[in-house]
Short mmCIF file of C-alpha atoms in Angstrom, two decimals:
data_model
loop_
_atom_site.label_atom_id
_atom_site.label_comp_id
_atom_site.label_asym_id
_atom_site.label_seq_id
_atom_site.Cartn_x
_atom_site.Cartn_y
_atom_site.Cartn_z
CA MET A 1 79.72 -35.71 75.07
CA ALA A 2 82.23 -36.86 72.47
CA GLU A 3 83.65 -34.09 70.44
CA THR A 4 83.33 -34.09 66.69
CA SER A 5 86.59 -34.15 65.00
CA PRO A 6 87.42 -31.25 62.69
CA ARG A 7 88.09 -33.74 59.94
CA THR A 8 84.52 -35.16 60.09
CA THR A 9 83.00 -31.71 60.13
CA SER A 10 84.88 -30.61 57.11
CA LYS A 11 83.75 -33.64 55.13
CA ARG A 12 80.06 -33.01 55.89
CA ALA A 13 80.49 -29.39 55.00
CA ARG A 14 81.98 -30.28 51.68
CA LYS A 15 79.13 -32.75 50.88
CA ALA A 16 76.25 -30.32 51.43
CA PRO A 17 77.07 -27.93 48.58
CA LYS A 18 77.34 -30.90 46.23
CA LYS A 19 73.70 -31.93 46.86
CA MET A 20 72.52 -28.40 46.14
CA SER A 21 74.54 -28.41 42.93
CA ASP A 22 72.88 -31.69 41.73
CA ALA A 23 69.40 -30.25 42.25
CA ALA A 24 70.31 -27.17 40.29
CA ASP A 25 71.63 -29.30 37.44
CA GLU A 26 68.31 -31.23 37.27
CA ASP A 27 66.34 -27.98 37.11
CA ASP A 28 68.56 -26.71 34.34
CA LEU A 29 68.09 -30.00 32.44
CA ASP A 30 64.31 -29.78 32.72
CA ALA A 31 64.40 -26.23 31.44
CA VAL A 32 66.54 -27.23 28.48
CA GLU A 33 64.23 -30.14 27.62
CA GLU A 34 61.20 -27.85 27.81
CA VAL A 35 62.87 -25.37 25.48
CA GLU A 36 63.84 -28.12 23.04
CA LEU A 37 60.28 -29.51 23.12
CA GLN A 38 58.77 -26.11 22.37
CA GLU A 39 61.26 -25.60 19.53
CA ALA A 40 60.38 -29.02 18.05
CA ILE A 41 56.66 -28.23 18.19
CA ALA A 42 57.24 -24.86 16.54
CA ALA A 43 59.35 -26.49 13.83
CA SER A 44 56.74 -29.14 13.08
CA GLN A 45 54.01 -26.54 12.84
CA ALA A 46 56.15 -24.48 10.49
CA GLU A 47 56.75 -27.51 8.22
CA ALA A 48 53.08 -28.67 8.16
CA PRO A 49 50.99 -27.20 5.32
CA PRO A 50 48.21 -24.86 6.37
CA PRO A 51 44.78 -26.50 6.73
CA GLU A 52 42.79 -26.45 3.50
CA ALA A 53 39.76 -24.27 3.37
CA PRO A 54 36.49 -26.26 3.09
CA LYS A 55 35.61 -26.88 -0.53
CA PRO A 56 32.40 -25.26 -1.65
CA LYS A 57 29.58 -27.67 -2.50
CA PRO A 58 29.15 -28.16 -6.23
CA GLU A 59 26.36 -26.10 -7.61
CA ILE A 60 23.30 -28.19 -8.45
CA GLU A 61 22.45 -27.72 -12.07
CA GLU A 62 19.03 -26.23 -12.50
CA GLY A 63 16.44 -28.73 -13.68
CA LYS A 64 18.32 -31.79 -12.30
CA PHE A 65 16.88 -33.83 -9.46
CA TYR A 66 17.88 -36.36 -6.83
CA LYS A 67 14.80 -38.44 -5.97
CA ARG A 68 11.34 -37.22 -5.06
CA GLU A 69 9.30 -37.22 -1.89
CA LEU A 70 6.35 -39.61 -1.90
CA PRO A 71 2.94 -37.94 -1.63
CA GLU A 72 0.80 -38.62 1.44
CA GLN A 73 -1.37 -41.31 -0.11
CA CYS A 74 1.72 -43.41 -1.00
CA VAL A 75 3.36 -45.27 1.89
CA ALA A 76 7.08 -46.03 1.55
CA PHE A 77 7.87 -49.74 1.63
CA ALA A 78 10.64 -49.29 4.24
CA SER A 79 8.61 -47.03 6.55
CA ARG A 80 7.07 -48.25 9.82
CA GLU A 81 3.59 -48.28 8.27
CA GLY A 82 4.92 -49.94 5.11
CA ARG A 83 6.49 -52.71 7.17
CA ALA A 84 3.21 -53.24 8.97
CA PHE A 85 1.46 -53.68 5.59
CA PHE A 86 4.18 -56.14 4.57
CA GLU A 87 3.79 -58.20 7.74
CA SER A 88 0.02 -58.32 7.32
CA ALA A 89 0.29 -59.28 3.63
CA LEU A 90 2.82 -61.99 4.45
CA LYS A 91 0.47 -63.57 7.00
CA SER A 92 -2.48 -63.48 4.58
CA GLY A 93 -0.58 -65.01 1.63
CA GLY A 94 -0.39 -61.83 -0.44
CA LEU A 95 3.37 -62.01 -1.01
CA GLU A 96 3.84 -65.37 -2.72
CA GLY A 97 5.26 -63.78 -5.85
CA PHE A 98 7.17 -61.03 -4.04
CA PHE A 99 10.41 -62.92 -3.44
CA ASP A 100 10.94 -64.00 -7.04
CA LEU A 101 10.23 -60.45 -8.18
CA ILE A 102 12.42 -58.71 -5.60
CA ALA A 103 15.30 -61.00 -6.58
CA GLN A 104 15.04 -59.47 -10.09
CA PHE A 105 14.30 -55.87 -9.03
CA HIS A 106 15.61 -53.75 -11.86
CA THR A 107 16.07 -50.00 -12.23
CA GLN A 108 15.11 -48.77 -15.68
CA ASN A 109 18.16 -47.81 -17.75
CA GLU A 110 16.48 -44.86 -19.47
CA PRO A 111 13.89 -42.34 -18.23
CA ALA A 112 11.33 -43.75 -20.71
CA TYR A 113 12.18 -47.46 -20.21
CA CYS A 114 9.63 -48.17 -17.45
CA GLY A 115 7.71 -50.62 -19.68
CA LEU A 116 10.86 -52.45 -20.77
CA ALA A 117 12.18 -52.62 -17.19
CA THR A 118 8.86 -54.00 -15.91
CA LEU A 119 8.83 -56.66 -18.63
CA THR A 120 12.49 -57.52 -17.92
CA MET A 121 11.63 -58.14 -14.27
CA ALA A 122 8.65 -60.31 -15.24
CA LEU A 123 10.60 -62.42 -17.77
CA ASN A 124 13.50 -63.09 -15.41
CA SER A 125 11.30 -63.80 -12.38
CA LEU A 126 9.22 -66.23 -14.47
CA LYS A 127 12.48 -67.92 -15.56
CA VAL A 128 11.99 -67.44 -19.31
CA ASP A 129 15.10 -68.28 -21.33
CA PRO A 130 15.66 -65.58 -24.00
CA GLY A 131 17.37 -68.11 -26.28
CA ARG A 132 20.12 -65.66 -27.21
CA PRO A 133 23.13 -64.30 -25.34
CA TRP A 134 23.01 -61.13 -23.29
CA LYS A 135 26.70 -60.73 -22.36
CA GLY A 136 29.48 -63.19 -23.11
CA VAL A 137 28.11 -66.73 -22.81
CA TRP A 138 25.16 -65.80 -20.58
CA ARG A 139 21.52 -65.79 -21.67
CA TRP A 140 19.60 -63.31 -19.56
CA TYR A 141 16.90 -60.72 -20.19
CA ASP A 142 17.91 -57.10 -20.32
CA GLU A 143 16.08 -54.10 -21.77
CA SER A 144 18.45 -54.15 -24.74
CA LEU A 145 17.01 -57.52 -25.84
CA LEU A 146 13.44 -56.18 -26.03
CA ASP A 147 13.78 -54.63 -29.46
CA CYS A 148 11.54 -56.74 -31.70
CA CYS A 149 8.36 -54.64 -31.65
CA LYS A 150 9.69 -51.09 -31.53
CA ASP A 151 13.06 -49.51 -32.22
CA LEU A 152 14.82 -48.79 -28.93
CA ARG A 153 15.73 -45.30 -30.12
CA GLU A 154 12.01 -44.54 -30.39
CA VAL A 155 11.38 -46.08 -26.97
CA GLN A 156 13.97 -43.73 -25.46
CA LEU A 157 11.95 -40.79 -26.74
CA ASP A 158 8.35 -41.71 -25.86
CA GLY A 159 8.33 -45.10 -24.12
CA ILE A 160 5.83 -47.81 -25.06
CA SER A 161 2.04 -48.04 -24.98
CA LEU A 162 -0.01 -50.82 -23.42
CA GLU A 163 -0.44 -52.42 -26.85
CA GLU A 164 3.31 -52.39 -27.49
CA PHE A 165 3.91 -53.85 -24.04
CA VAL A 166 1.59 -56.75 -24.88
CA CYS A 167 3.32 -57.25 -28.23
CA LEU A 168 6.75 -57.45 -26.59
CA ALA A 169 5.50 -59.82 -23.90
CA VAL A 170 3.98 -62.26 -26.39
CA CYS A 171 6.99 -62.05 -28.71
CA ASN A 172 9.21 -63.11 -25.82
CA GLY A 173 7.19 -66.12 -24.77
CA LEU A 174 4.62 -64.82 -22.28
CA SER A 175 0.89 -65.30 -22.12
CA CYS A 176 -1.03 -62.06 -21.46
CA ASP A 177 -4.46 -61.52 -19.95
CA THR A 178 -4.82 -57.77 -20.51
CA ARG A 179 -7.59 -55.48 -19.26
CA ARG A 180 -8.27 -51.78 -19.44
CA ALA A 181 -9.90 -49.91 -16.58
CA HIS A 182 -13.58 -49.37 -17.26
CA VAL A 183 -14.85 -45.87 -17.89
CA ALA A 184 -18.63 -45.43 -18.00
CA GLY A 185 -19.95 -44.77 -21.49
CA GLU A 186 -16.74 -45.77 -23.29
CA ASP A 187 -15.96 -48.95 -25.19
CA VAL A 188 -12.57 -50.56 -24.92
CA GLU A 189 -10.83 -50.98 -28.25
CA MET A 190 -7.34 -51.79 -29.38
CA ALA A 191 -5.55 -48.53 -30.08
CA PRO A 192 -3.77 -48.16 -33.42
CA THR A 193 -0.16 -49.22 -33.13
CA THR A 194 2.91 -48.01 -34.97
CA THR A 195 4.47 -51.47 -34.85
CA SER A 196 5.73 -52.44 -38.31
CA VAL A 197 5.90 -55.89 -39.85
CA LYS A 198 9.59 -55.33 -40.56
CA THR A 199 10.48 -54.94 -36.88
CA CYS A 200 8.06 -57.48 -35.38
CA ALA A 201 8.06 -60.92 -36.97
CA ASN A 202 5.04 -62.01 -34.92
CA VAL A 203 2.56 -59.32 -35.98
CA SER A 204 1.02 -61.58 -38.60
CA ASP A 205 0.66 -64.33 -35.98
CA GLY A 206 -1.50 -62.17 -33.77
CA CYS A 207 0.96 -60.95 -31.15
CA HIS A 208 -1.51 -58.16 -30.34
CA ALA A 209 -3.84 -60.05 -28.06
CA SER A 210 -7.32 -58.65 -27.51
CA ILE A 211 -7.80 -56.25 -24.62
CA THR A 212 -11.08 -56.25 -22.73
CA SER A 213 -12.56 -54.00 -20.08
CA GLY A 214 -12.11 -54.68 -16.38
CA SER A 215 -13.85 -53.31 -13.30
CA LEU A 216 -12.41 -52.44 -9.89
CA ASP A 217 -13.44 -55.88 -8.64
CA ASP A 218 -11.71 -57.45 -11.66
CA LEU A 219 -8.49 -55.65 -10.75
CA ARG A 220 -8.76 -56.76 -7.13
CA ALA A 221 -9.29 -60.37 -8.23
CA ALA A 222 -6.33 -60.14 -10.62
CA VAL A 223 -4.09 -58.69 -7.89
CA LYS A 224 -5.09 -61.44 -5.44
CA HIS A 225 -4.45 -64.07 -8.11
CA ALA A 226 -1.00 -62.76 -9.04
CA CYS A 227 0.16 -62.05 -5.48
CA GLY A 228 -1.04 -65.43 -4.26
CA ARG A 229 1.32 -67.43 -6.48
CA SER A 230 4.83 -67.20 -7.91
CA ASP A 231 4.18 -68.15 -11.55
CA VAL A 232 2.14 -65.05 -12.46
CA VAL A 233 3.19 -61.39 -12.55
CA LEU A 234 0.80 -58.44 -12.70
CA ALA A 235 2.15 -55.43 -14.60
CA ALA A 236 0.28 -52.18 -13.95
CA SER A 237 0.00 -49.35 -16.48
CA TYR A 238 -1.17 -46.16 -14.75
CA SER A 239 -0.82 -42.41 -14.53
CA ARG A 240 1.40 -40.98 -11.79
CA LYS A 241 -0.70 -37.80 -11.69
CA THR A 242 -3.57 -39.54 -9.95
CA LEU A 243 -1.19 -40.76 -7.23
CA GLY A 244 0.02 -37.20 -6.67
CA GLN A 245 3.43 -37.99 -8.20
CA THR A 246 5.28 -36.03 -10.86
CA GLY A 247 5.15 -37.29 -14.43
CA ASP A 248 2.33 -39.17 -16.12
CA GLY A 249 2.26 -42.61 -17.77
CA HIS A 250 4.20 -45.35 -16.01
CA PHE A 251 4.61 -49.14 -15.79
CA SER A 252 5.56 -51.10 -12.68
CA PRO A 253 5.04 -54.66 -11.43
CA VAL A 254 2.78 -55.31 -8.45
CA GLY A 255 4.79 -57.04 -5.72
CA GLY A 256 2.20 -57.67 -3.02
CA TYR A 257 -1.31 -57.18 -1.68
CA ASP A 258 -2.53 -56.61 1.87
CA ALA A 259 -6.16 -57.71 1.90
CA SER A 260 -6.89 -56.29 5.37
CA THR A 261 -6.15 -52.72 4.23
CA ASP A 262 -6.71 -53.14 0.47
CA GLN A 263 -3.17 -51.85 -0.20
CA VAL A 264 -1.09 -52.75 -3.27
CA LEU A 265 2.71 -52.79 -3.30
CA LEU A 266 4.16 -51.12 -6.41
CA LEU A 267 7.78 -52.09 -7.13
CA ASP A 268 8.51 -48.81 -8.91
CA VAL A 269 11.21 -49.47 -11.53
CA ALA A 270 12.19 -45.76 -11.48
CA ARG A 271 14.07 -46.24 -8.22
CA PHE A 272 16.07 -43.08 -8.86
CA LYS A 273 12.79 -41.20 -8.44
CA TYR A 274 10.52 -43.05 -6.00
CA PRO A 275 11.12 -46.03 -3.71
CA PRO A 276 8.76 -49.03 -3.69
CA HIS A 277 5.50 -47.96 -2.07
CA TRP A 278 2.02 -49.05 -1.06
CA VAL A 279 -1.07 -47.41 -2.55
CA PRO A 280 -4.79 -48.08 -1.99
CA LEU A 281 -6.08 -50.40 -4.70
CA PRO A 282 -9.04 -48.12 -5.61
CA VAL A 283 -6.57 -45.24 -6.14
CA LEU A 284 -4.47 -47.42 -8.45
CA TYR A 285 -7.59 -48.30 -10.45
CA GLU A 286 -8.45 -44.61 -10.71
CA ALA A 287 -4.89 -43.96 -11.98
CA MET A 288 -5.54 -46.54 -14.70
CA GLN A 289 -8.65 -44.68 -15.84
CA ARG A 290 -6.65 -41.65 -16.93
CA LYS A 291 -6.16 -41.71 -20.70
CA ASP A 292 -2.87 -42.10 -22.51
CA PRO A 293 -2.60 -38.84 -24.54
CA LYS A 294 -0.86 -40.69 -27.36
CA THR A 295 -3.34 -43.54 -27.89
CA LEU A 296 -6.38 -41.74 -26.37
CA GLN A 297 -7.13 -44.96 -24.48
CA VAL A 298 -7.33 -45.58 -20.75
CA ARG A 299 -4.65 -47.67 -19.11
CA GLY A 300 -4.93 -51.03 -17.37
CA TRP A 301 -3.06 -54.17 -16.32
CA CYS A 302 -1.55 -57.38 -17.69
CA LEU A 303 -1.46 -60.79 -16.03
CA LEU A 304 1.76 -62.35 -17.35
CA SER A 305 2.71 -66.01 -17.24
CA ALA A 306 5.15 -68.22 -19.12
CA THR A 307 3.58 -70.17 -21.99
CA SER A 308 3.76 -73.96 -22.06
CA SER A 309 6.26 -73.80 -24.92
CA THR A 310 8.72 -71.65 -22.97
CA GLU A 311 8.30 -73.87 -19.92
CA GLY A 312 8.89 -77.06 -21.87
CA GLU A 313 11.57 -76.00 -24.32
CA SER A 314 15.19 -76.40 -23.40
CA GLY A 315 17.37 -73.31 -23.66
CA ASP A 316 19.59 -74.97 -26.26
CA LEU A 317 16.63 -75.70 -28.55
CA ARG A 318 15.39 -72.12 -28.36
CA ALA A 319 18.92 -70.81 -28.94
CA ALA A 320 19.33 -73.05 -31.99
CA SER A 321 15.95 -71.88 -33.27
CA ALA A 322 16.98 -68.21 -32.91
CA ILE A 323 20.28 -68.78 -34.72
CA LEU A 324 18.76 -70.76 -37.61
CA ASN A 325 16.03 -68.18 -38.08
CA THR A 326 18.68 -65.46 -38.20
CA ILE A 327 20.71 -67.37 -40.79
CA THR A 328 17.76 -68.23 -42.99
CA GLY A 329 15.93 -64.93 -42.66
CA GLY A 330 13.10 -66.46 -40.61
CA LYS A 331 12.47 -69.37 -43.01
CA ALA A 332 13.75 -72.10 -40.68
CA SER A 333 10.56 -72.17 -38.61
CA LYS A 334 8.47 -72.53 -41.78
CA HIS A 335 10.30 -75.58 -43.10
CA THR A 336 11.33 -77.34 -39.89
CA ASP A 337 9.75 -78.33 -36.60
CA LEU A 338 11.79 -75.71 -34.76
CA PRO A 339 9.52 -73.13 -33.11
CA LYS A 340 9.95 -69.42 -33.49
CA PRO A 341 11.82 -67.90 -30.54
CA GLY A 342 9.38 -67.59 -27.66
CA ARG A 343 6.48 -69.08 -29.66
CA LYS A 344 4.71 -72.40 -29.84
CA PRO A 345 5.08 -74.28 -33.09
CA SER A 346 1.75 -73.71 -34.80
CA ALA A 347 -0.13 -76.44 -36.62
CA LYS A 348 -2.68 -75.78 -39.33
CA LYS A 349 -6.26 -76.75 -38.66
CA GLY A 350 -7.25 -80.09 -40.08
CA ASP A 351 -3.69 -81.32 -40.47
CA ALA A 352 -3.48 -84.96 -39.54
CA PRO A 353 -0.37 -86.20 -37.78
CA LYS A 354 2.10 -87.37 -40.36
CA LYS A 355 3.22 -90.95 -40.30
CA PRO A 356 6.97 -91.47 -40.18
CA ALA A 357 8.31 -92.34 -43.62
CA ALA A 358 9.88 -95.72 -44.17
CA ARG A 359 13.57 -95.56 -43.51
CA LYS A 360 15.77 -96.29 -46.52
CA PRO A 361 18.94 -98.31 -46.26
CA ALA A 362 21.90 -96.28 -45.15
CA THR A 363 23.76 -97.05 -48.37
CA THR A 364 21.23 -95.20 -50.52
CA ARG A 365 20.94 -92.11 -48.33
CA LYS A 366 23.00 -89.05 -49.13
CA ARG A 367 23.99 -86.87 -46.25
CA LYS A 368 23.76 -83.12 -46.72
CA ALA A 369 26.56 -81.04 -45.36
CA ALA A 370 25.60 -79.21 -42.17
CA PRO A 371 25.58 -75.41 -42.49
CA ASP A 372 28.69 -73.73 -41.10
CA VAL A 373 27.27 -71.17 -38.67
CA THR A 374 30.67 -69.64 -38.07
CA GLN A 375 30.62 -68.25 -41.61
CA CYS A 376 27.64 -66.09 -40.63
CA GLY A 377 29.48 -64.46 -37.75
CA LEU A 378 27.85 -66.72 -35.15
CA GLY A 379 30.38 -68.81 -33.31
CA ALA A 380 29.78 -71.63 -30.86
CA ALA A 381 29.68 -69.18 -27.96
CA SER A 382 26.42 -67.74 -29.31
CA VAL A 383 24.66 -71.04 -28.62
CA ILE A 384 25.75 -71.36 -25.01
#
């Protein structure tokens, strides 16, 4: 065997301790890094603010409410059963007016504004032009525009009756077929109304249409008629108590009818309280039979449709009519062919159509200066 030289052996011996030293250095480095990491974590935790304690829920003020649960006899529109009613009504043609109404679904702005909100939905879904601006340059119905028959401050306190609802509807260009629920042994009469001539310009023209009695079958026929077309809206006046709901007198439009189950869809305008819901039609009729404690009359329903004058008039003509009547204190409609806002121009019985007068030469005619509407605080934007 060849002998290993002492020189080679000494080299190998010197190399071995070096490898052991490198391993020890790596272990020391890992230990240092671990210590530094733990120190960094401790420092970050010391700098971070302590977690906030969970805030206590605000105390609910006594006597304040967030919505109400529907009673058993009312089926929520969005529930499984409510959707089944909707599908059935859609197939049978009982939702023809639903889509125009749902596009104008409006939540009443005041707790007692259910009548105004229902009428607002009807007017906008029937595409009636108010003839005066709502906001900016836009003409659009809002509850604030329905102030001709009763002061809105009074409406905020006690709402409106069926008679006042009819008055407002007619004043704003709607035709009303109004019925009260029939109660055996009682005659249907118009209840006395607090509407004053000063606040309602149309009282003398008979804005309080006659109200007749209607049976359960009459209500069913009216519901089928309104829900089978898009140019008629049925507004229901009923008592919530009969439906098992809180409160009493209420207005809401009827949005649909399922003939197979005899269910009516009420688009409740108090959406902060109850969602839209289905109720049996006989139960709704029973809710109409409960008397209004203020008028001592039973409630009922109105079939609303746009009159021929509101369908045929252009918005600009009705806007001009409203402005001129404001400027002249209501005399413009008496001395011109301009109709009253939302009303047909009335002709006296026996009046023969007038023949056009012979036109005089232009040189002999004197032109009268047009009235400056801007002097009355009504600028051009009011006509748009």
